[in-house]
XYZ file of C-alpha atoms in Angstrom:
707
model
C 118.143 153.276 89.756
C 119.946 150.223 91.835
C 121.760 151.712 93.809
C 119.167 154.559 94.952
C 117.081 151.567 95.580
C 120.316 149.999 97.391
C 119.682 153.342 99.801
C 116.150 153.155 100.279
C 116.497 150.099 101.668
C 119.259 150.521 103.995
C 117.293 153.335 105.175
C 116.761 151.356 108.348
C 119.992 151.174 108.836
C 119.972 154.695 110.175
C 119.003 154.033 112.918
C 122.159 151.955 114.364
C 123.952 155.192 113.448
C 121.221 157.639 115.011
C 121.324 155.408 118.079
C 124.113 153.506 118.335
C 126.615 153.751 121.549
C 129.829 154.596 118.872
C 132.712 156.304 120.037
C 131.704 158.695 118.115
C 128.173 158.941 115.539
C 127.504 162.978 115.560
C 128.491 166.175 114.254
C 129.140 168.445 116.819
C 126.512 171.323 117.843
C 127.763 173.904 119.607
C 124.658 175.146 120.574
C 125.169 172.104 123.741
C 128.625 173.911 125.068
C 127.594 175.996 127.447
C 129.619 176.958 130.396
C 129.963 175.303 134.321
C 127.013 175.570 136.464
C 124.352 174.623 137.822
C 120.225 175.434 137.208
C 117.246 173.827 137.094
C 117.385 174.018 133.194
C 120.666 171.906 133.688
C 120.199 168.223 133.152
C 124.079 167.847 133.337
C 127.611 168.195 132.596
C 130.747 167.405 130.258
C 133.906 168.112 130.909
C 133.079 171.437 132.297
C 130.324 172.523 129.371
C 126.405 172.611 130.559
C 123.999 170.616 128.835
C 120.770 172.470 129.009
C 117.847 170.153 129.026
C 116.344 172.347 125.419
C 119.358 171.505 123.930
C 119.336 168.006 125.782
C 115.671 167.617 124.703
C 115.868 168.910 120.983
C 118.570 166.173 120.218
C 116.300 163.886 122.081
C 113.448 164.643 119.323
C 115.447 165.152 116.167
C 116.628 161.400 117.225
C 113.203 160.228 117.177
C 112.270 162.258 113.695
C 114.753 160.285 112.174
C 113.676 156.776 113.484
C 110.242 157.007 113.005
C 110.985 158.792 109.750
C 113.363 156.029 108.667
C 111.217 153.329 109.582
C 107.315 154.734 108.691
C 106.702 154.766 112.455
C 104.145 157.325 113.649
C 105.225 157.289 116.912
C 107.503 155.277 119.606
C 106.691 153.549 122.891
C 107.992 154.399 126.088
C 111.127 151.930 125.704
C 111.876 153.140 122.773
C 112.090 156.815 123.832
C 114.071 155.480 127.196
C 116.353 153.711 124.699
C 116.326 157.204 122.616
C 117.344 159.185 125.835
C 120.119 157.006 126.795
C 121.888 157.081 123.917
C 122.074 160.335 122.863
C 122.946 161.258 126.468
C 126.187 159.181 125.537
C 126.381 161.009 121.841
C 126.998 163.982 123.776
C 129.588 162.748 125.761
C 131.186 161.021 123.123
C 131.093 164.187 120.820
C 132.280 166.474 124.063
C 135.263 164.277 125.088
C 136.886 163.621 121.966
C 136.625 166.580 120.641
C 138.548 168.346 123.066
C 141.050 164.908 122.391
C 140.974 166.126 118.766
C 141.492 169.582 118.997
C 144.327 168.852 122.017
C 145.814 166.632 119.676
C 145.738 169.023 116.510
C 143.320 166.121 114.596
C 141.775 166.496 112.006
C 139.862 165.837 108.690
C 140.282 167.585 105.622
C 137.724 167.687 102.558
C 140.137 166.377 100.364
C 140.417 163.203 102.510
C 137.076 162.696 102.672
C 136.164 163.019 99.584
C 138.438 160.233 99.212
C 136.868 158.306 101.107
C 133.243 159.134 99.740
C 133.608 159.355 96.284
C 138.054 158.644 95.322
C 140.458 156.108 95.593
C 139.916 155.052 99.150
C 136.245 154.734 98.902
C 134.785 153.494 102.536
C 133.620 150.045 102.152
C 130.507 151.373 103.264
C 129.894 153.233 100.402
C 131.145 150.922 98.060
C 128.693 148.006 98.975
C 125.861 150.760 98.106
C 127.065 151.457 94.678
C 129.420 147.563 94.080
C 127.730 145.505 90.961
C 126.464 142.801 92.606
C 127.819 140.311 90.553
C 131.116 141.663 90.094
C 131.750 143.618 93.108
C 133.158 146.551 91.113
C 132.024 150.214 91.676
C 130.960 152.296 89.146
C 132.178 156.158 90.292
C 130.592 157.734 87.682
C 126.933 156.273 88.465
C 128.182 156.839 92.219
C 128.873 160.339 91.568
C 125.405 161.044 89.722
C 123.294 159.704 92.733
C 125.073 160.966 95.255
C 124.348 164.831 93.518
C 120.980 163.647 92.829
C 120.384 162.804 96.612
C 122.185 166.142 97.691
C 120.039 168.441 95.757
C 116.782 166.381 97.353
C 114.355 168.351 99.528
C 115.439 168.787 102.648
C 114.095 165.433 104.778
C 113.992 163.326 102.114
C 114.633 159.768 103.844
C 117.553 158.442 101.432
C 119.116 162.525 101.691
C 119.249 162.414 105.423
C 120.524 158.181 105.454
C 123.268 159.645 102.964
C 124.684 163.268 104.962
C 124.495 160.665 107.905
C 126.872 158.030 106.145
C 129.417 161.291 105.182
C 129.028 161.881 109.264
C 129.943 158.617 110.363
C 132.265 158.183 107.403
C 134.253 161.315 108.849
C 133.949 160.816 112.582
C 135.165 157.286 111.776
C 138.146 158.207 109.902
C 139.082 160.662 113.039
C 138.467 158.353 115.293
C 140.798 155.779 113.191
C 143.696 158.410 113.450
C 143.112 158.884 117.021
C 143.441 155.460 118.266
C 146.761 154.534 115.237
C 148.416 157.345 117.424
C 147.686 155.999 120.993
C 148.088 152.245 119.547
C 151.598 153.817 118.558
C 152.354 154.048 122.540
C 151.605 150.428 123.010
C 154.749 149.289 121.812
C 155.531 145.365 124.477
C 158.890 144.964 124.071
C 161.057 141.688 124.467
C 161.212 141.221 128.045
C 157.217 141.612 128.146
C 156.752 138.864 125.279
C 159.456 136.524 127.074
C 157.755 137.048 130.514
C 154.177 136.085 129.070
C 155.850 133.285 127.058
C 157.547 132.148 130.136
C 154.015 131.612 132.256
C 152.861 128.774 129.615
C 156.450 127.271 128.656
C 156.811 125.608 131.923
C 153.906 123.031 132.803
C 154.037 121.019 136.586
C 151.984 118.341 137.773
C 150.982 118.303 140.732
C 149.785 116.251 143.994
C 148.081 118.177 146.912
C 145.631 118.393 150.159
C 143.691 120.927 150.855
C 141.611 122.010 154.330
C 138.628 124.186 153.918
C 138.018 127.156 155.800
C 134.614 125.174 157.027
C 136.776 123.415 159.005
C 136.930 125.734 161.385
C 133.863 127.805 163.010
C 133.528 131.339 163.006
C 133.707 131.671 166.608
C 137.278 130.104 167.168
C 138.547 133.557 165.167
C 137.759 137.036 166.582
C 137.894 140.008 164.704
C 138.216 143.700 167.060
C 136.389 147.057 165.249
C 140.036 148.478 165.728
C 141.047 145.258 163.020
C 138.138 146.000 160.798
C 138.943 150.347 160.824
C 142.578 149.085 159.406
C 142.173 146.881 156.676
C 139.165 149.781 155.617
C 142.022 152.053 156.081
C 144.479 150.207 153.963
C 142.289 149.450 151.414
C 140.168 151.877 150.508
C 140.562 151.418 146.838
C 138.529 147.649 147.318
C 135.021 149.757 148.281
C 134.347 152.799 145.528
C 130.955 152.383 144.676
C 128.136 154.328 141.982
C 125.808 156.764 143.079
C 122.947 154.132 144.301
C 119.569 154.612 146.122
C 117.999 152.129 148.260
C 113.886 151.108 149.229
C 111.834 149.206 150.725
C 108.583 148.685 148.844
C 105.127 146.868 148.869
C 103.456 145.512 145.633
C 99.680 145.731 145.687
C 98.661 143.567 142.792
C 96.087 144.633 140.261
C 94.614 140.689 139.341
C 91.057 140.616 137.946
C 89.143 139.013 140.600
C 86.535 135.576 140.275
C 83.588 137.858 139.818
C 85.773 139.609 136.185
C 87.155 135.814 135.234
C 83.539 134.867 135.428
C 82.012 138.288 133.687
C 84.437 137.724 130.825
C 83.732 134.422 130.015
C 79.807 135.040 129.799
C 80.458 137.676 127.587
C 81.920 135.913 125.573
C 79.439 133.679 125.475
C 76.932 136.548 124.891
C 78.414 136.212 121.288
C 77.781 132.533 120.584
C 74.848 132.989 118.823
C 75.610 135.452 116.653
C 79.079 134.447 115.705
C 77.279 130.895 114.603
C 75.037 133.108 112.218
C 77.528 134.890 111.051
C 77.845 135.040 106.877
C 81.934 136.078 107.265
C 83.521 134.385 110.010
C 86.416 136.011 109.516
C 85.040 139.550 109.167
C 82.648 139.429 112.572
C 85.975 138.022 115.070
C 87.853 140.904 113.680
C 85.671 143.319 114.500
C 84.622 141.561 117.866
C 88.091 140.427 118.950
C 89.857 142.613 121.426
C 93.110 140.649 119.623
C 93.487 140.419 115.668
C 94.036 136.977 115.072
C 97.095 136.277 112.631
C 95.317 134.295 109.610
C 96.784 131.128 109.449
C 96.028 127.427 108.576
C 95.907 124.623 111.218
C 96.480 120.886 111.540
C 94.972 117.879 113.528
C 97.676 118.671 116.635
C 98.795 122.721 115.698
C 96.038 123.952 118.643
C 96.749 124.403 122.643
C 93.232 123.594 123.400
C 93.048 119.531 123.471
C 88.798 119.989 123.327
C 89.253 122.989 120.326
C 92.029 120.040 118.534
C 88.853 117.036 118.801
C 86.417 119.361 117.733
C 87.680 120.796 115.074
C 89.333 117.648 113.441
C 87.772 114.026 115.133
C 83.713 115.839 115.198
C 84.801 117.990 112.145
C 82.189 120.384 113.159
C 81.440 123.864 111.680
C 79.743 125.103 114.663
C 80.984 127.382 117.542
C 83.261 126.123 119.595
C 83.844 127.492 123.085
C 84.116 129.684 125.278
C 87.122 127.926 126.428
C 90.189 129.514 128.127
C 93.601 130.131 126.703
C 96.641 131.904 128.909
C 95.064 135.461 130.150
C 91.786 135.372 127.635
C 88.460 134.137 126.876
C 87.684 132.673 123.106
C 85.322 131.346 120.714
C 86.650 129.983 117.623
C 84.547 129.251 114.591
C 85.983 127.351 111.177
C 86.235 129.894 108.400
C 88.144 128.041 106.071
C 88.782 124.031 105.302
C 91.407 123.197 102.977
C 93.854 120.102 102.079
C 97.346 122.194 102.395
C 101.081 121.200 102.789
C 102.748 121.839 105.452
C 105.284 123.406 102.905
C 106.410 124.339 99.924
C 109.253 124.730 98.056
C 109.223 128.049 95.456
C 111.318 130.383 93.394
C 110.097 134.162 92.542
C 111.127 137.446 90.711
C 110.779 140.422 92.571
C 109.908 143.407 90.207
C 110.141 146.746 92.366
C 108.504 150.383 91.577
C 111.006 152.647 92.694
C 108.466 155.928 91.824
C 104.907 155.645 91.813
C 104.485 156.325 88.278
C 106.744 153.134 87.324
C 103.845 151.021 89.239
C 102.160 150.112 85.922
C 104.802 150.260 83.820
C 106.063 147.028 86.161
C 103.108 145.520 86.528
C 102.362 144.811 82.773
C 105.946 144.212 83.110
C 105.363 141.262 85.668
C 102.594 139.674 83.782
C 104.650 140.032 80.349
C 107.635 137.927 82.220
C 104.935 135.294 83.742
C 103.329 134.695 80.463
C 106.919 134.237 78.783
C 107.780 131.345 81.472
C 104.501 129.787 80.961
C 105.206 129.358 76.966
C 108.447 127.805 77.947
C 110.692 130.787 78.851
C 114.025 129.719 81.170
C 112.192 131.012 84.908
C 116.542 130.802 86.152
C 117.775 133.066 83.546
C 114.859 135.694 83.573
C 115.486 136.041 87.415
C 118.924 137.120 86.793
C 117.701 138.939 84.504
C 115.184 140.937 86.115
C 114.958 140.445 90.276
C 115.600 143.446 92.593
C 115.801 140.537 95.029
C 119.581 139.783 93.985
C 120.046 137.083 97.630
C 117.477 135.308 95.042
C 118.628 136.040 92.361
C 122.166 134.576 91.943
C 120.333 131.167 92.867
C 117.500 131.288 89.900
C 115.504 132.730 92.112
C 115.151 129.988 94.448
C 114.124 131.076 97.705
C 114.400 127.027 99.273
C 111.183 124.970 101.836
C 109.368 127.568 103.723
C 106.158 127.097 105.734
C 103.286 129.555 106.212
C 104.476 131.731 108.855
C 107.591 132.812 107.226
C 106.433 134.741 104.278
C 103.908 137.823 104.625
C 100.633 136.518 104.153
C 99.452 138.077 100.827
C 102.827 135.882 99.042
C 102.424 132.660 101.764
C 98.515 132.431 100.133
C 99.526 132.441 97.138
C 102.295 130.428 97.266
C 100.604 127.749 99.301
C 97.103 127.862 97.771
C 99.468 126.402 94.209
C 99.426 124.010 92.496
C 103.108 122.371 91.875
C 104.449 124.606 88.690
C 101.857 127.103 88.387
C 102.936 130.524 87.438
C 101.539 133.499 89.368
C 101.904 136.621 89.838
C 101.308 138.068 93.661
C 101.243 141.735 94.474
C 103.087 143.163 98.068
C 104.322 145.857 99.953
C 107.961 144.881 98.394
C 106.097 145.037 94.295
C 105.786 142.396 92.040
C 106.482 139.043 92.395
C 106.236 136.395 89.703
C 106.060 133.136 91.790
C 105.724 129.540 91.088
C 106.060 126.584 93.586
C 108.663 123.987 92.341
C 107.478 121.052 95.114
C 105.213 121.262 97.948
C 104.783 118.140 101.145
C 102.168 116.061 101.247
C 98.706 118.408 101.467
C 96.521 117.165 105.138
C 93.325 118.831 106.384
C 93.842 122.031 107.364
C 91.778 124.592 109.236
C 91.730 128.437 109.332
C 89.453 129.929 112.590
C 87.655 133.132 113.144
C 88.032 133.469 116.886
C 86.670 135.901 119.054
C 88.749 136.651 121.993
C 88.517 138.931 125.222
C 91.402 139.113 128.161
C 90.291 139.280 131.239
C 91.751 141.642 133.052
C 90.494 143.671 136.166
C 87.310 145.382 136.784
C 87.221 149.347 137.650
C 85.186 147.859 141.130
C 88.522 145.771 141.385
C 90.544 148.742 140.993
C 89.403 150.014 143.048
C 88.960 148.190 145.506
C 93.175 147.225 145.714
C 93.338 150.382 145.924
C 91.824 151.494 149.013
C 93.786 148.157 150.522
C 96.507 149.798 149.520
C 95.157 152.938 150.757
C 94.780 151.094 154.515
C 98.122 149.930 154.109
C 100.156 153.522 153.618
C 97.196 155.632 155.926
C 99.228 157.355 158.577
C 102.422 155.959 157.314
C 105.163 158.388 157.219
C 108.444 157.028 157.744
C 110.565 153.961 157.523
C 109.568 152.524 161.149
C 106.058 153.491 160.066
C 106.018 151.669 157.201
C 107.871 148.239 158.948
C 104.938 147.986 161.113
C 102.579 148.444 158.576
C 104.362 145.914 156.941
C 103.976 142.933 159.940
C 100.518 144.726 160.970
C 98.959 143.387 157.108
C 101.261 140.716 156.788
C 102.873 142.000 153.478
C 106.146 141.168 151.937
C 108.860 143.911 151.752
C 111.113 143.876 149.369
C 114.377 146.189 149.163
C 115.373 147.480 145.750
C 118.745 149.068 145.185
C 118.456 152.172 141.986
C 120.719 153.835 139.535
C 119.565 157.018 138.953
C 118.590 156.601 135.159
C 117.107 152.614 135.325
C 114.092 152.239 133.673
C 112.752 149.229 135.764
C 112.755 148.076 139.679
C 112.819 144.383 140.188
C 109.084 142.941 139.448
C 107.649 145.645 138.653
C 107.483 147.464 135.063
C 106.927 150.839 134.660
C 108.802 152.133 137.619
C 110.352 154.983 136.208
C 108.451 157.422 138.402
C 109.297 155.539 141.636
C 113.179 156.216 140.717
C 113.204 159.028 140.366
C 111.633 160.155 143.353
C 113.733 158.203 145.197
C 116.503 161.146 144.046
C 114.367 163.954 144.463
C 113.120 162.678 148.174
C 116.469 164.250 150.540
C 116.167 162.511 153.672
C 116.665 159.003 153.966
C 113.722 157.155 156.134
C 110.915 159.362 154.424
C 108.104 157.931 152.221
C 108.232 158.634 148.392
C 105.711 160.418 147.035
C 104.329 160.954 143.318
C 104.057 164.403 141.964
C 100.382 164.272 143.132
C 101.924 163.882 146.690
C 99.999 160.868 147.112
C 102.566 157.711 148.467
C 100.797 155.269 146.460
C 102.372 154.805 142.891
C 100.979 152.921 140.183
C 103.643 150.612 138.374
C 102.081 148.296 135.045
C 99.991 146.084 136.812
C 100.922 147.300 140.436
C 100.295 149.595 142.846
C 103.071 150.480 144.864
C 104.128 151.812 148.049
C 108.607 152.293 149.084
C 110.283 154.240 151.547
C 113.736 155.299 151.202
C 116.110 153.493 152.819
C 119.766 155.203 151.980
C 121.248 157.501 150.131
C 124.740 156.056 148.796
C 127.103 158.903 146.672
C 129.707 158.153 144.033
C 132.959 157.309 145.801
C 134.185 155.432 149.084
C 131.644 153.272 150.681
C 130.825 155.016 154.013
C 132.889 151.519 156.714
C 129.377 150.793 158.031
C 128.126 149.826 155.675
C 130.962 147.749 154.146
C 132.097 146.355 158.036
C 130.299 142.780 157.391
C 132.432 142.102 154.499
C 135.880 143.182 155.899
C 135.285 141.125 159.029
C 134.191 138.280 156.905
C 137.292 138.804 154.527
C 139.497 138.732 158.372
C 137.728 136.032 159.723
C 138.642 133.995 156.412
C 142.453 135.310 156.857
C 142.388 134.022 160.746
C 140.780 130.751 160.120
C 144.122 130.288 157.269
C 146.292 131.300 160.066
C 144.909 128.694 162.259
C 144.920 126.431 159.514
C 148.454 126.830 158.312
C 149.513 125.952 161.994
C 148.031 122.906 161.595
C 149.164 121.566 158.384
C 152.837 123.347 159.749
C 152.189 120.688 162.392
C 151.393 118.093 160.049
C 154.368 118.400 157.484
C 156.822 118.701 160.130
C 158.681 115.107 159.833
C 156.539 113.519 157.265
C 158.400 111.986 154.468
C 155.459 112.097 152.139
C 152.477 114.171 150.620
C 149.970 111.356 152.078
C 151.983 111.109 155.472
C 150.545 114.406 155.839
C 147.191 113.614 154.036
C 147.084 111.000 157.073
C 147.506 113.763 159.736
C 145.733 116.571 158.910
C 142.675 114.284 157.561
C 141.990 115.021 154.280
C 142.801 113.639 150.610
C 145.215 113.685 148.240
C 143.839 115.199 145.380
C 145.848 114.688 141.585
C 146.172 117.717 138.934
C 148.037 117.969 135.665
C 149.473 120.580 133.448
C 149.321 123.528 135.627
C 151.337 126.081 134.354
C 151.337 130.041 135.431
C 148.728 131.148 132.856
C 146.109 128.570 134.373
C 143.276 130.014 135.463
C 142.221 127.210 138.139
C 143.127 124.018 139.519
C 140.906 121.206 138.561
C 138.967 119.528 141.424
C 140.570 122.845 144.176
C 138.981 125.992 141.547
C 140.259 129.655 140.615
C 143.282 129.698 143.524
C 145.916 131.944 141.391
C 148.549 132.392 144.795
C 148.869 128.595 144.849
C 149.387 127.995 141.180
C 152.217 130.646 141.024
C 153.361 129.017 144.178
C 153.834 125.640 142.457
C 155.557 126.682 139.064
C 158.079 128.084 141.280
C 158.845 124.746 143.013
C 161.217 122.105 142.547
C 160.319 118.735 141.937
C 158.941 115.767 144.872
C 159.723 118.345 147.531
C 156.498 119.349 150.392
C 155.531 122.679 149.891
C 155.134 124.279 153.442
C 150.949 125.166 153.817
C 149.946 127.677 151.242
C 146.610 130.097 151.976
C 144.369 129.715 149.181
C 141.045 131.419 148.096
C 139.180 128.242 149.176
C 142.011 126.882 151.764
C 144.761 126.149 152.452
C 146.600 123.794 151.058
C 150.157 121.565 150.705
C 151.505 120.641 147.308
C 154.178 118.798 145.774
C 155.259 118.877 142.415
C 155.642 115.023 140.445
C 156.986 116.487 137.020
C 158.000 119.656 135.892
C 158.450 120.062 132.063
C 160.128 123.570 130.830
C 160.072 124.322 126.841
C 162.205 126.062 124.773
C 161.046 129.893 123.851
C 162.097 130.584 120.470
C 162.528 134.724 118.598
C 159.888 133.493 116.465
C 157.332 132.954 119.571
C 158.517 136.353 121.173
C 158.278 138.145 117.911
C 153.983 137.023 117.301
C 153.742 137.007 121.217
C 154.040 140.877 120.830
C 151.993 140.841 117.527
C 149.561 139.237 120.077
C 149.769 141.039 123.231
C 149.892 144.821 120.867
C 146.384 143.259 119.547
C 145.364 142.863 122.846
C 146.101 146.593 124.401
C 144.583 148.079 120.938
C 141.372 146.066 122.002
C 141.476 147.104 125.351
C 141.731 151.056 124.536
C 138.777 150.814 122.307
C 136.710 149.695 124.605
C 138.606 150.872 128.515
C 139.027 154.533 126.465
C 135.679 156.372 126.982
C 135.395 155.591 130.173
C 138.721 156.628 131.472
C 138.194 160.005 129.521
C 134.452 160.139 131.419
C 136.394 159.597 134.985
C 139.403 161.412 133.868
C 137.512 164.512 131.969
C 133.901 164.709 134.936
C 130.340 163.876 133.936
C 127.831 165.178 136.173
C 123.878 162.917 135.519
C 121.322 165.209 136.654
C 118.800 163.892 134.320
C 117.049 162.002 136.841
C 115.064 165.706 137.716
C 113.050 166.013 134.071
C 112.774 161.736 133.621
């Protein structure tokens, strides 16, 4: 049953299989493949195939149910649901686009090939790991076949069965991917000439001296750029200005924070419980029933508590009364000692874990735990028994030794038993993992510690405060219908205007949690300068702990940015280039008639700098920064000759090569470089393939219309 238990334990791994953004992850579902076209039920289009919202949502629900089932979760929070939606979309893109590739190239996987990977001579490492003997690493194939047969015959929906079926599919699709990638790798041949050129780049090293005049030495007003020059640069470099689809908004926040009255009311509420708390017979029960937040049980020693007054109250005064109210973070609290003990900070222990595999086994394993504990008390070899019986193989190989640990590192029942034990005492402890035979082998010196009962109440804004803040937002936005009126209101009410660039599937806005509704409306609003409205047609959004009023400033479609939006960037680049021409002219005069770089530096008012071991593959020049053009120039230069002015990223340079050393490239190095370059090319394919295919095949994402 160990292999079956292994599958149970590894069931959580299914989460990464289900939601991981792998190239291939799921069986192709023909029902998601429709015909091109757009209507209100379309969530997008992948490689010409229409994706209906009903089919997309069905896939999302399947993934959500699988994750909840494998993790024992009753529900998923908003963040988890958003992650699943995004990953489901990426899965569908991978499936459709790559399946098209497989079909076009005739790549497939036969039943015999799949069986060979699952249970044959070429068993996948993932499968072998499930059925391998921990001690020897050997796989018992007959046991594997029997276990898988048991799983396949299990009722539909059984977590272990679903895990195995998904593993089968992962292995199948992974093998298809491997075949595809191997086919692509065959086309990534590196020639001897390419390898030689690559090696030559690092075979020649130079030591240089240089001067550099920064662009800042020429003022912007000293050069001029015309609109015609900007237009010419834009036309010749349009490829530099590709942009993704985005929206820009301006917005104002109204923070929903507690007022002074709210803070005082919270303090008074906590204080009103002091007398009742002091009289309570069960400190922890009263605290847990009264508190908004149930505290994790922990024994504190002197100096560990954040509140200095509470620390003195407990350890200097040794008081057993109620302390507080005191503020900690965003809460008011009162505290009382629930228990006081002499306890170590950490213990060293060993254990033997007995794990029932079926409900009917529980009593059998309980009795076995009691029997083995008694054997150990009577002198039995703990280490040998651990190696033979313990389900925790990580510690069993070390005779059950867990090493040193603190209270917080173990679950509570196990931790309490360990820290309340005497050294060498043998106990049987029941936890969610099974039955543990526990023995503490060493411990630090016990010190005075206390277990606290704490009644906590968060300081939060009252409904009256929330209404007041909402009215402030309503006053601000009253009569505001467009960008101009929005800006007037910002000035009138002395608010801070913020800007944000939004992608259609973003979940948050800088400084705002829960801003998805604002983002969605920014994409559904078709007119620049228009106020964004909620689904209830209100201009006030509630996002996390804020009310937000926003206006749409810009709609940026995917493609080449319009000239007016990038003209300032182009102007800065042209100013830099013209400054380079001015400085180069100045340095030309300084170089003329000079016999040394020092002489050039004195004429130019610059400082001579040195840099060593520069080669063609260098990323930067020490003291200067990233300067590929300068590096390329100096590698080709002869020794002891002053260069012409070289225009770089930071400024204009004049360089002299002091020493040049070239090493011979051997045939063995060329062969090694070919292998290295081929592997680098394959690695690039691994992460560039799907984005490239996406761009080629086309993906239209309209999920913002629904989420």
